[in-house]
CSV table of C-alpha atoms in Angstrom, one decimal:
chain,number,residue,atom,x,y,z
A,1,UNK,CA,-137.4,99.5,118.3
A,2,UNK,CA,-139.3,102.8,119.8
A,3,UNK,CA,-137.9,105.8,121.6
A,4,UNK,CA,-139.3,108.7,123.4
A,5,UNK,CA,-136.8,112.1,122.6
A,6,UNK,CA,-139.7,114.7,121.4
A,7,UNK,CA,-143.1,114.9,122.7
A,8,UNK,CA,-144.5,114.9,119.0
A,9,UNK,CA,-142.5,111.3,118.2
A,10,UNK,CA,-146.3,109.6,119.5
A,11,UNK,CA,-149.3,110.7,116.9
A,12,UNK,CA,-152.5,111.9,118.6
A,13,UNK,CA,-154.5,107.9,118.1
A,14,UNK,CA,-150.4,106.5,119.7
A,15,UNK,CA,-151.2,109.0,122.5
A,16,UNK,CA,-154.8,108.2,123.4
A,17,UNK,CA,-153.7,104.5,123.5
A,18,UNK,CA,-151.0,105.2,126.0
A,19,UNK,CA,-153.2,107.3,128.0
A,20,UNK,CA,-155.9,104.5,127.8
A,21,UNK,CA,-153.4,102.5,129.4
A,22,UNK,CA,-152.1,104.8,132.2
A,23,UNK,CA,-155.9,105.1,133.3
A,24,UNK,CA,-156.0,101.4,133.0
A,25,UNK,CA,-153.0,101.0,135.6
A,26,UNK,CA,-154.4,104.0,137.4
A,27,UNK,CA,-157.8,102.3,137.8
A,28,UNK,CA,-156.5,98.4,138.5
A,29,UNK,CA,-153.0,98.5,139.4
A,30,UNK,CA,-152.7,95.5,140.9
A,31,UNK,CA,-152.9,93.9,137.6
A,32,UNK,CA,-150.1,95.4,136.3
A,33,UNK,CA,-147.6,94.8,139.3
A,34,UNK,CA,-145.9,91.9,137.8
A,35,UNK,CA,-145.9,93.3,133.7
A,36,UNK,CA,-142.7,93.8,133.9
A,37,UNK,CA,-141.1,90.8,136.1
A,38,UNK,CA,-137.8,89.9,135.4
A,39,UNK,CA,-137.3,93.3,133.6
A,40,UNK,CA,-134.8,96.4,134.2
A,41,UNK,CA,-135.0,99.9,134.1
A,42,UNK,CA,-131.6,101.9,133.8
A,43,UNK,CA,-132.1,105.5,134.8
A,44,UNK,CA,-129.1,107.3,133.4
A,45,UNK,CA,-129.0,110.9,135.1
A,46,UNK,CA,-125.8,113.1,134.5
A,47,UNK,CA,-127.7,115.6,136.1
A,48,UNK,CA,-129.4,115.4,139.2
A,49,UNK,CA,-133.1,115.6,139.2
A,50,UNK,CA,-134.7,113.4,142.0
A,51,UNK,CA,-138.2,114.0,141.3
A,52,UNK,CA,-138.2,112.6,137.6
A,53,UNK,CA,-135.4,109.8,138.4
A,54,UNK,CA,-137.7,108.3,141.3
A,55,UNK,CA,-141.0,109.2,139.2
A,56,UNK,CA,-139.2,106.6,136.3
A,57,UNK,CA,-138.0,104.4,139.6
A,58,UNK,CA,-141.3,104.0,141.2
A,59,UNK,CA,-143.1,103.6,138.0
A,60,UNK,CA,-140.3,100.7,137.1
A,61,UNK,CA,-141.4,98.7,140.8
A,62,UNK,CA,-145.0,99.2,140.2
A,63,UNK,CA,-144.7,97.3,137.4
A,64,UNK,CA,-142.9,94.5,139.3
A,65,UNK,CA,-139.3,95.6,137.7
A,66,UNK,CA,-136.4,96.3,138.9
A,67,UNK,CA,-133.8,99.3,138.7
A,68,UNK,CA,-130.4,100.2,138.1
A,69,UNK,CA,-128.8,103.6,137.5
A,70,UNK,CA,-126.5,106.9,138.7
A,71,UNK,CA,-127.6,109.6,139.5
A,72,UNK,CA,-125.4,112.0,138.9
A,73,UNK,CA,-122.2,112.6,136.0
A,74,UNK,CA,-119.7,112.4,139.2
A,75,UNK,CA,-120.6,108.8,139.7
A,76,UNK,CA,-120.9,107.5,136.6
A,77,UNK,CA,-118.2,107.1,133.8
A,78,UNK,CA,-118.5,110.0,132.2
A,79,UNK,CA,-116.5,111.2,135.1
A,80,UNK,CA,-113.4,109.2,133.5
A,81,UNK,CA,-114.1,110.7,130.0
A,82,UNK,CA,-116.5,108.2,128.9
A,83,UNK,CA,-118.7,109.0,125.8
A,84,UNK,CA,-122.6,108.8,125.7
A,85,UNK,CA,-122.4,106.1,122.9
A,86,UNK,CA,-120.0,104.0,124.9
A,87,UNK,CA,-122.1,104.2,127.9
A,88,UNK,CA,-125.1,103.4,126.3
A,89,UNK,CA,-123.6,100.2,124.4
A,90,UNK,CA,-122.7,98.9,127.6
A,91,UNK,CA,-125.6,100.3,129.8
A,92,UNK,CA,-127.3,97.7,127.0
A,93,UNK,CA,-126.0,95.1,127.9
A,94,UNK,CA,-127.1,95.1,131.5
A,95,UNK,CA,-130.5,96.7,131.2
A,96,UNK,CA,-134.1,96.4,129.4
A,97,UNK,CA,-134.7,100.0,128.4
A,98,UNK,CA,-132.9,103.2,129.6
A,99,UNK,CA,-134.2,106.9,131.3
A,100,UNK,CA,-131.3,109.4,130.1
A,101,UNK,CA,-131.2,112.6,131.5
A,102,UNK,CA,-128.1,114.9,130.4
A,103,UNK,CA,-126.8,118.7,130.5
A,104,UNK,CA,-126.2,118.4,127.0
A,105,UNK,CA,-129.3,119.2,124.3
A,106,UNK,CA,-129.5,116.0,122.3
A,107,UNK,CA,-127.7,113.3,124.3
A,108,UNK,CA,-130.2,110.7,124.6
A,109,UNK,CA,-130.6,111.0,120.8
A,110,UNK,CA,-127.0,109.7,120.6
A,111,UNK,CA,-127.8,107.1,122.8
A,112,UNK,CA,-130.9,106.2,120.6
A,113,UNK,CA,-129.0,106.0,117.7
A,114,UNK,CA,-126.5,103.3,119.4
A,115,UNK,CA,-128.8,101.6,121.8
A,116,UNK,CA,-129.9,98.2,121.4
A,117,UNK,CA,-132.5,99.0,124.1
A,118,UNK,CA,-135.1,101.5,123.9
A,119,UNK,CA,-134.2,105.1,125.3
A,120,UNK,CA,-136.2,107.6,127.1
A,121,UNK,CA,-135.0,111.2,127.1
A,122,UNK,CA,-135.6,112.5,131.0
A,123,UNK,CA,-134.8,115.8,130.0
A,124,UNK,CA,-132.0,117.0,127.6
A,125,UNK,CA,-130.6,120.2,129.1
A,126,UNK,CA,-132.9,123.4,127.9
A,127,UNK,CA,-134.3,121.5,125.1
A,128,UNK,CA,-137.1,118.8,125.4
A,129,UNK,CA,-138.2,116.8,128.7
A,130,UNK,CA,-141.2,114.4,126.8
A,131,UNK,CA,-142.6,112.4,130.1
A,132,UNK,CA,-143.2,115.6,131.3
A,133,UNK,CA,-145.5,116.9,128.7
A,134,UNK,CA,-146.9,113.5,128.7
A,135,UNK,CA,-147.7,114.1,132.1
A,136,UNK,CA,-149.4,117.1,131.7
A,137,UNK,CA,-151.4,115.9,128.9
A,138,UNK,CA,-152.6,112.7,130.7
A,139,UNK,CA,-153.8,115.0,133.6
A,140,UNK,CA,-155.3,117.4,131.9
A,141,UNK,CA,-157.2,114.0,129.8
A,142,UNK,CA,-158.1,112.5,132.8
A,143,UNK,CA,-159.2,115.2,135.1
A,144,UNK,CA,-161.3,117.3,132.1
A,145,UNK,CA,-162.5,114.2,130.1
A,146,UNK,CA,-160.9,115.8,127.0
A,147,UNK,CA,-157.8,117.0,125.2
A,148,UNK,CA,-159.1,120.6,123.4
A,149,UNK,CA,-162.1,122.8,123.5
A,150,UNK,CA,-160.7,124.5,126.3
A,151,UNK,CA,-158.9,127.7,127.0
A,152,UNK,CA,-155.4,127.6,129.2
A,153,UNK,CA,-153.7,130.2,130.7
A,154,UNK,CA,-149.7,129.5,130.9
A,155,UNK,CA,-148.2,131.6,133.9
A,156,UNK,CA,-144.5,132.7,134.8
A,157,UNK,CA,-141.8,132.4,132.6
A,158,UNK,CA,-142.8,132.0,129.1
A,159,UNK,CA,-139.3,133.0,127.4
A,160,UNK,CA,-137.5,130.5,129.1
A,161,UNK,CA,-139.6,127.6,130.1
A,162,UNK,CA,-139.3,124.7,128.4
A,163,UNK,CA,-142.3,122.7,129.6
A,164,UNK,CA,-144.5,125.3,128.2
A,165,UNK,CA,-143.1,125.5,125.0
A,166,UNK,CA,-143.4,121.7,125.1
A,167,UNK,CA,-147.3,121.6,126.2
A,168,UNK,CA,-148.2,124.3,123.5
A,169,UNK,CA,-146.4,122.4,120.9
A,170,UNK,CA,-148.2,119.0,121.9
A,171,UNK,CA,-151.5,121.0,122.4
A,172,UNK,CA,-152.3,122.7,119.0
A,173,UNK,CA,-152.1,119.1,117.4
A,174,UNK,CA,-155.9,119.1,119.3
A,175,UNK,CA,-158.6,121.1,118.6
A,176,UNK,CA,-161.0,124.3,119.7
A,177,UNK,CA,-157.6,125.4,122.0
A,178,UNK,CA,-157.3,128.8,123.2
A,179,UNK,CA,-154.1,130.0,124.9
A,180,UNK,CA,-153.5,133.2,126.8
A,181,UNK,CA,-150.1,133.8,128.0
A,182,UNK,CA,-150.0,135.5,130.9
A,183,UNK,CA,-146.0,136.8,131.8
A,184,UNK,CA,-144.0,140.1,132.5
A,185,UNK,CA,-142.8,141.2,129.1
A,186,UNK,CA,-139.4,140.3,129.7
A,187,UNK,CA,-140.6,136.8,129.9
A,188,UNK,CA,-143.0,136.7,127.4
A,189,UNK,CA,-143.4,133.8,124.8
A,190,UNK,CA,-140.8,133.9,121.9
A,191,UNK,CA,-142.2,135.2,118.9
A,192,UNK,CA,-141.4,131.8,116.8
A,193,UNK,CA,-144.4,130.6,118.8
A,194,UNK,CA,-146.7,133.0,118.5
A,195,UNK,CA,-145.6,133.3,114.8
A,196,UNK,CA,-146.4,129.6,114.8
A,197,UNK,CA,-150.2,129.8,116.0
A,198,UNK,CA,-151.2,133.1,113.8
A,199,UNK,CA,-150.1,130.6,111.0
A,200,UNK,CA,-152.3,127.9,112.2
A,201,UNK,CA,-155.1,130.1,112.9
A,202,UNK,CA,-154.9,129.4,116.5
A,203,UNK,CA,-156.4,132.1,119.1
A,204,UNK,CA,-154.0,133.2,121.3
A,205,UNK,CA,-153.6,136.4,124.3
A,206,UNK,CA,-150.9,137.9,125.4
A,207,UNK,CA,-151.6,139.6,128.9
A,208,UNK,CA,-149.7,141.4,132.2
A,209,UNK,CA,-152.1,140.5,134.8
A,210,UNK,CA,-153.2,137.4,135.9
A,211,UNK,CA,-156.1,139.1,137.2
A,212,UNK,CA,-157.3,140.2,134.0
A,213,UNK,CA,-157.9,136.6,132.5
A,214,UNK,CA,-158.3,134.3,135.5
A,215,UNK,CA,-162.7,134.1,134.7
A,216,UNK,CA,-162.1,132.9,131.4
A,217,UNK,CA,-159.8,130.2,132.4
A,218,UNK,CA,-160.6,126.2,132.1
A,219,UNK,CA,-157.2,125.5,132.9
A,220,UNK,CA,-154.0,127.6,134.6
A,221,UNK,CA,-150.7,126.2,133.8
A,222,UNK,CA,-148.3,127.8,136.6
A,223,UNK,CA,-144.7,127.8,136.1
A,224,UNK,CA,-141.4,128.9,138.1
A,225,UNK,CA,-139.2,131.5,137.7
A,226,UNK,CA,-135.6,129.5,137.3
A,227,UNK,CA,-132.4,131.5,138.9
A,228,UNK,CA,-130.3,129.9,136.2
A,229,UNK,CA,-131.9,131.2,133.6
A,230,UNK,CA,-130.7,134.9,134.3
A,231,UNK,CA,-127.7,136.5,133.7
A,232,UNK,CA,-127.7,138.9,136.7
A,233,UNK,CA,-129.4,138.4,139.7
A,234,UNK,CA,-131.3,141.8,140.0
A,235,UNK,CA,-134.0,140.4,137.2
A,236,UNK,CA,-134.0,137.4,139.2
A,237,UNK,CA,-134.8,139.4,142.1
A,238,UNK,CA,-137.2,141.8,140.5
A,239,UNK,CA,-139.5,139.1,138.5
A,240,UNK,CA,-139.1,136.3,140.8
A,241,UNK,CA,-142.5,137.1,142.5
A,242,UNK,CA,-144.1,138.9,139.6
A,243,UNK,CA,-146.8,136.1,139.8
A,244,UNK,CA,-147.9,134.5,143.1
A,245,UNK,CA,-151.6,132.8,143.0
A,246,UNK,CA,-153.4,132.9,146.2
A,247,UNK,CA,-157.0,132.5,147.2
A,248,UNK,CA,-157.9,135.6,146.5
A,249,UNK,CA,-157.0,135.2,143.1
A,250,UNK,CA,-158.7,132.1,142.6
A,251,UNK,CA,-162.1,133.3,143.7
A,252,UNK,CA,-162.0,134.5,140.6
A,253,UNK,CA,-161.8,131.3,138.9
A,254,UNK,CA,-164.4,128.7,137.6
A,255,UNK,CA,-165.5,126.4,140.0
A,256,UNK,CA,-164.0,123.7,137.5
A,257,UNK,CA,-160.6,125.0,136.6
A,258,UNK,CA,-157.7,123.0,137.2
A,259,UNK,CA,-154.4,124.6,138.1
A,260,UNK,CA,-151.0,122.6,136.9
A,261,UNK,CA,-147.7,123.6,137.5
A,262,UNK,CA,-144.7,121.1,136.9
A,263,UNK,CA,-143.0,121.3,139.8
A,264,UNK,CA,-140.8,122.2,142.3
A,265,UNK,CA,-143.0,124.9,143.2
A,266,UNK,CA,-141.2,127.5,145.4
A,267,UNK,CA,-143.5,130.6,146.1
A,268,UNK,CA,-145.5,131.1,142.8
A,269,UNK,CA,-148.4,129.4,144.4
A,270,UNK,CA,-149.2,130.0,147.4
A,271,UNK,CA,-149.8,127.1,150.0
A,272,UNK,CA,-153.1,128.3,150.9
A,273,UNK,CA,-153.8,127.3,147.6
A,274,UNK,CA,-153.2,123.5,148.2
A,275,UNK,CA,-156.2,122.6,149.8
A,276,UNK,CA,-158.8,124.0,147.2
A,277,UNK,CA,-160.1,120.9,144.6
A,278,UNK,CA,-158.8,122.7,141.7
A,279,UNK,CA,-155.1,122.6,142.4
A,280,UNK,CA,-154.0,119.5,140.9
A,281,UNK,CA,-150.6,119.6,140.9
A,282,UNK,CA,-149.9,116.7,143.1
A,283,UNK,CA,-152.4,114.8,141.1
A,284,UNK,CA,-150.3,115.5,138.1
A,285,UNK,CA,-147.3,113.9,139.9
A,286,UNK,CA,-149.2,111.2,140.5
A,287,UNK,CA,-150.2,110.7,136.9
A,288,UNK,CA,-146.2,111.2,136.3
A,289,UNK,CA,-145.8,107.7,137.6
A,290,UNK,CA,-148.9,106.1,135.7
A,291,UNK,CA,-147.7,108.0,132.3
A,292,UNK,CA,-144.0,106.6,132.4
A,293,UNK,CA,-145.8,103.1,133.6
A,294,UNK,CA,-147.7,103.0,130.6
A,295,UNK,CA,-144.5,104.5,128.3
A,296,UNK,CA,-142.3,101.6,129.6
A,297,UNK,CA,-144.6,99.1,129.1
A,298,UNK,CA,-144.9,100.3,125.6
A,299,UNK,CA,-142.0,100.8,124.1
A,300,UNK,CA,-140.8,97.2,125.6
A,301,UNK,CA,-143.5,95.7,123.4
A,302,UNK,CA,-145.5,94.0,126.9
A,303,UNK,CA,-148.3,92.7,125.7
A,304,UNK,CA,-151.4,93.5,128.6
B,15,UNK,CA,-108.0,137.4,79.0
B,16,UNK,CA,-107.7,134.5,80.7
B,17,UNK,CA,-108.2,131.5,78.0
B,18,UNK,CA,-108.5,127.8,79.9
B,19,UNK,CA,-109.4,125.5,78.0
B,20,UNK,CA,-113.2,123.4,77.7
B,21,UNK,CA,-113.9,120.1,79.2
B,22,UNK,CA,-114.8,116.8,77.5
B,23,UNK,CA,-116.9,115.4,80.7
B,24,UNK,CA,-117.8,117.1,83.7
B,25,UNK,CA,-118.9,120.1,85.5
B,26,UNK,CA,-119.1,123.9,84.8
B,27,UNK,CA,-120.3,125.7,88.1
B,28,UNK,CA,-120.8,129.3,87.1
B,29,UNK,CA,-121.8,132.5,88.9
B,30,UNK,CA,-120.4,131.4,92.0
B,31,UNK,CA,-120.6,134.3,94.4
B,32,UNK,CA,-116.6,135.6,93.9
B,33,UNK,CA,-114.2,134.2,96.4
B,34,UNK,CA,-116.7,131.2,96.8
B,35,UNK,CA,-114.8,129.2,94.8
B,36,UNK,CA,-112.4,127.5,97.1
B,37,UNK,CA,-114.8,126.7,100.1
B,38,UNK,CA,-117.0,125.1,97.2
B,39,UNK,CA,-113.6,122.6,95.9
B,40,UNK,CA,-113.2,121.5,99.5
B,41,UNK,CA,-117.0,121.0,100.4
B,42,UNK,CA,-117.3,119.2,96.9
B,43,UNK,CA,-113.9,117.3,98.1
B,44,UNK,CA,-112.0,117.9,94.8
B,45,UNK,CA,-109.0,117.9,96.6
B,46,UNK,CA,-109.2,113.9,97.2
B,47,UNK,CA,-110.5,113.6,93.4
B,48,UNK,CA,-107.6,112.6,90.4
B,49,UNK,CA,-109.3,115.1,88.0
B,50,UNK,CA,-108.5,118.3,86.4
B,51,UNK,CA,-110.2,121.3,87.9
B,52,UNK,CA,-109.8,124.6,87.0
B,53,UNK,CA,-110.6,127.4,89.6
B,54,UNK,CA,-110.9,130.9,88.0
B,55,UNK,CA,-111.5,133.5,90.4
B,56,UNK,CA,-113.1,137.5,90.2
B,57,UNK,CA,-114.3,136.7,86.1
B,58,UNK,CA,-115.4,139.5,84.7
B,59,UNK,CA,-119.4,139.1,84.9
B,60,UNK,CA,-122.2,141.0,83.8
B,61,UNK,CA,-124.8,139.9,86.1
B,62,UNK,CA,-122.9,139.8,89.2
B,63,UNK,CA,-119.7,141.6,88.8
B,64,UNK,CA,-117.3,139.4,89.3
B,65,UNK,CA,-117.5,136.3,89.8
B,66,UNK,CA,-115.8,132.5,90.6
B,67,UNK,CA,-116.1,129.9,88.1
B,68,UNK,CA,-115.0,126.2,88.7
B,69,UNK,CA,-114.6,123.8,85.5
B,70,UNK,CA,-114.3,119.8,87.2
B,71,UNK,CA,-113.2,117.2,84.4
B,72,UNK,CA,-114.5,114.0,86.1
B,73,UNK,CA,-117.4,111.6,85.3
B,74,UNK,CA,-120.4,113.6,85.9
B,75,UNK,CA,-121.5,110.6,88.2
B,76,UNK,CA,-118.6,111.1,90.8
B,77,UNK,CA,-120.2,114.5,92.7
B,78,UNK,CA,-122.4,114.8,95.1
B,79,UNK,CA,-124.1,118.4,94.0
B,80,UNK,CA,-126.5,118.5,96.5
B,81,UNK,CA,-124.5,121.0,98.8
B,82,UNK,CA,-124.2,123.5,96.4
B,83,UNK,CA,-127.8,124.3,96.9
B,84,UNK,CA,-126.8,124.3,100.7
B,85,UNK,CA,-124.3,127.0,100.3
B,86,UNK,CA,-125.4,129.4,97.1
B,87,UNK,CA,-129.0,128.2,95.3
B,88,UNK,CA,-127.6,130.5,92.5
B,89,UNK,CA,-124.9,128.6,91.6
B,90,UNK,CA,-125.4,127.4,87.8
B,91,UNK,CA,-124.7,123.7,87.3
B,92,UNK,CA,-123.8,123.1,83.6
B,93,UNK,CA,-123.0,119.2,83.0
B,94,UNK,CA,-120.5,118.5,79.9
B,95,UNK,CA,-120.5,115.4,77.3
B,96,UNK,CA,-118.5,115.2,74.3
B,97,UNK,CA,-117.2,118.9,75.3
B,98,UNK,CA,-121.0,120.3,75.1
B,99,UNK,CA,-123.7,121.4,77.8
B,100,UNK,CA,-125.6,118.9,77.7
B,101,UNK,CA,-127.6,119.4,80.8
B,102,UNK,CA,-128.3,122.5,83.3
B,103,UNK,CA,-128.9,121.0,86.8
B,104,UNK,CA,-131.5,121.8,89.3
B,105,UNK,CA,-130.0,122.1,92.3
B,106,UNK,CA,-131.7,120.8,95.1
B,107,UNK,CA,-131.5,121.5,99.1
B,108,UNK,CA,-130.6,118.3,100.8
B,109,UNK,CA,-132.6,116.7,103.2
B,110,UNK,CA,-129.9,116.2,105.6
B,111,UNK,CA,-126.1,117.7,105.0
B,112,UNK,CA,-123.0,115.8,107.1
B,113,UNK,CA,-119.9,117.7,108.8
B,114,UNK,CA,-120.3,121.0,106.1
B,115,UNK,CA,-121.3,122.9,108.9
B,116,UNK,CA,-121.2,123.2,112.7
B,117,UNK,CA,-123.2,123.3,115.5
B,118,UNK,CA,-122.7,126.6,117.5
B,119,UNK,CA,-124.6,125.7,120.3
B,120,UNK,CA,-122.4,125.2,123.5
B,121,UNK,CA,-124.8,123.1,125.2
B,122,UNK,CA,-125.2,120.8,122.2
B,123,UNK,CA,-124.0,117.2,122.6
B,124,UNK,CA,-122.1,117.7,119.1
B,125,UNK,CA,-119.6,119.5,121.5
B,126,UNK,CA,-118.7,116.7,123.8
B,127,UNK,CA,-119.2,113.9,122.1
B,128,UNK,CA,-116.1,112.7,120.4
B,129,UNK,CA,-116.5,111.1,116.7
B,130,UNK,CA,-120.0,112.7,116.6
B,131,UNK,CA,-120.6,114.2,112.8
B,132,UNK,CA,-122.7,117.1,112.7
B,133,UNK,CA,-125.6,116.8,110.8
B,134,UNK,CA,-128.3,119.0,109.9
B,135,UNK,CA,-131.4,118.4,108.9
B,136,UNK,CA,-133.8,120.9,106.4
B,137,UNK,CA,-136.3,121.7,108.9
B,138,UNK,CA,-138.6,124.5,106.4
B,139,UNK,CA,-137.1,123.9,102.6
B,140,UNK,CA,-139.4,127.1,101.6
B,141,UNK,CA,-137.2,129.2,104.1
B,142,UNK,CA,-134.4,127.4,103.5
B,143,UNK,CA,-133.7,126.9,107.4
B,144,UNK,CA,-131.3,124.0,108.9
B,145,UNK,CA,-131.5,122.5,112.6
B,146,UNK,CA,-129.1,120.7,114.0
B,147,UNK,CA,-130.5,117.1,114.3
B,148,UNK,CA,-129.4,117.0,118.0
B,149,UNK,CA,-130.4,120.3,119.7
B,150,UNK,CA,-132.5,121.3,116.9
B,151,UNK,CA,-130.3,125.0,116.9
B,152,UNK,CA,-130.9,126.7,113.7
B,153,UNK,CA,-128.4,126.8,111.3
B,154,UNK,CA,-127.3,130.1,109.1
B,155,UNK,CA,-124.7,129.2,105.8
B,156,UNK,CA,-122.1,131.8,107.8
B,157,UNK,CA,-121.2,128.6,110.0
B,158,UNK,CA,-119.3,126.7,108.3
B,159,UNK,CA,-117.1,123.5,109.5
């Protein structure tokens, strides 16, 4: 039985076959609506987080299943003291496969490890949120035709953001990549990953202004600046707006850039922004749902 | 001088960093072993000083030496037959070690979760770096269970 915990658990040739698929369901999907019939889908979430929990929901119906979950600790056992493994042998016995989301780094592991159903980690405190770099790997496939040979610009908070971390780690497994890491310098990149990609040979920037790199961009991964990652809320304050794109930014840009972020968006990009064909970030929700279609189906061993 | 007496079977751990010695008989569980041990502290050493030595009369099958590369690569494994060295081990870091140390990661699911052991897992054996198998914090020898 197959889990998803760590972006990296899929090879590259398990990844283009799930992303085959998702472009499958994305192309034809009414031939998927009834894959999963008679199927269920426990979304687990001691946390909320509506936009992934209805992004595994929706993906769950369109596949002609059906859904059962909480959706946040307060209503679910672990209110009464319940453990993770408990919940997960019993969450078992009612369900097909489970979405775990939890505060705590490594709780759908533990689940994994006692679940007679296959797990999907939605997010595991600061530490890994797979679907999501998933996500971002199936749009960038679909939308550029390719997986490398491109360079990406991350934006915004580089120390702390865990979805970039994620999408670098998933991204030097392909080839001809170039980063440049565009962030304040209190929130630039940790130096275990740039260590990582001088060993592996891998070009890499490091600048200020977003300005300075934005022509040489194929792709501009924008990310927020989280509240509870500070300590005191005068750095919030100070680098909250350290990067907003607008259109007079992006007249700077290739006319074929695409510009990511993984949402909620608050005021990093600007709204006039939303309109132009090379902000895909609504697209990339979109490909959320055909991603975790084609992850469900897969790790319940559906036959097409 | 301090005479105690050789083994016929067992283990001689020498050059065990001095006031090692005890953490090393409970990690090696020699307290729920029916065997002579001997623990000599601050010997008189040329190399390091001092030093702790540990002499473990017991069927040389019975322990688990694997940790000891966990906790002090220098330590010197002689194994004794028929009251001779017979062997000097290689000691050799564990792919995964169980409950010797903990995870000091607050957010870490080993915190919560009762009946959970804490395991970690050699993530770089040419550093020598642990991460815990759950939140994948790294691990330094200092935290121990």
């Amino acid at each position: 039985m197959r889990h998803l915990m760590n972006p990296l658990d899929f090879s590259v040739e398990e990844l283009d076959k799930l992303f085959d698929l998702a472009n499958r369901m994305e192309a034809d999907p009414a031939r998927y609506a009834h894959a999963c019939e008679g199927k269920k889908l426990a979304t687990c979430f001691y946390e909320p987080s509506t936009r992934t929990r209805l992004s595994f929901e929706a993906a769950m119906l369109n596949l002609g299943g059906q859904v059962l979950g909480f959706s946040d600790a307060a209503s679910s056992s672990a209110s009464k003291g319940e453990s993770v493994s408990d919940t997960i042998r019993v969450i078992s016995c009612y369900a097909d496969i489970c979405a775990m989301r939890h505060p705590k780094e490594g709780a759908p592991m533990v689940a994994a490890e006692r679940s007679g159903i296959p797990v999907i980690n939605a997010g595991d405190g600061g530490h890994q949120h797979p679907t999501q770099t998933l996500t971002d790997l199936l749009t960038i496939r679909s939308l550029k035709g390719r997986l490398g040979g491109f360079t990406i610009g991350l934006c915004g908070d580089l120390k702390f953001g865990r979805t970039v971390h994620s999408l670098i780690n998933a991204l030097i497994r392909y080839s001809d990549i170039r980063f440049i890491f565009i962030s304040p310098p209190e929130l630039k990149v940790p130096d275990y990953i740039t260590d990582m990609l001088t060993e592996k040979d891998i070009a890499y920037e490091e600048v200020i202004r977003l300005e300075d790199c934005m022509p040489d961009l194929d792709l501009l991964y924008m990310t927020r600046v989280q509240r509870e990652r500070f300590f005191n809320e005068e750095d919030y304050v100070r680098l909250k707006d350290f990067y907003i794109l607008d259109k007079a930014k992006l007249s700077a840009a290739k006319d074929d850039l695409l510009v990511l972020h993984p949402l909620p968006r608050v005021n990093e990009i600007s709204v006039e922004v939303d309109d132009d064909p090379r902000a895909v970030y609504f697209k990339q929700a979109k490909y959320g749902v055909y991603v975790r279609m084609a992850l469900i189906l897969t790790l319940l061993g559906i036959e097409e | 001088m301090l005479n105690v007496g050789k083994i016929e079977e067992g283990f001689v751990l020498d050059h065990i960093e001095a006031g090692k010695s005890l953490d090393i008989y409970h990690h090696l569980k020699l307290d729920k072993l029916d065997c002579t041990v001997a623990i000599i502290k601050n010997a008189r050493s040329n190399k390091m000083g001092k030093k702790d030595i540990l002499k473990v009369e017991c069927d040389i099958n019975t322990l688990d030496l694997d940790i000891l590369a966990f906790i002090d690569h220098n330590i010197t494994v002689n194994v004794i037959k028929d009251g001779d060295i017979v062997d000097k081990k290689i000691l050799v870091l564990p792919r995964e070690i169980h409950n010797v140390i903990k995870c000091r990661n607050p957010r870490c699911i080993t915190s919560i979760e009762q009946g959970l052991p804490h395991i970690f897992v050699l993530a770089d054996e040419e550093k020598e770096i642990y991460r815990c198998k759950y939140c994948e914090e790294k691990a330094g020898n200092s935290s121990a269970w």
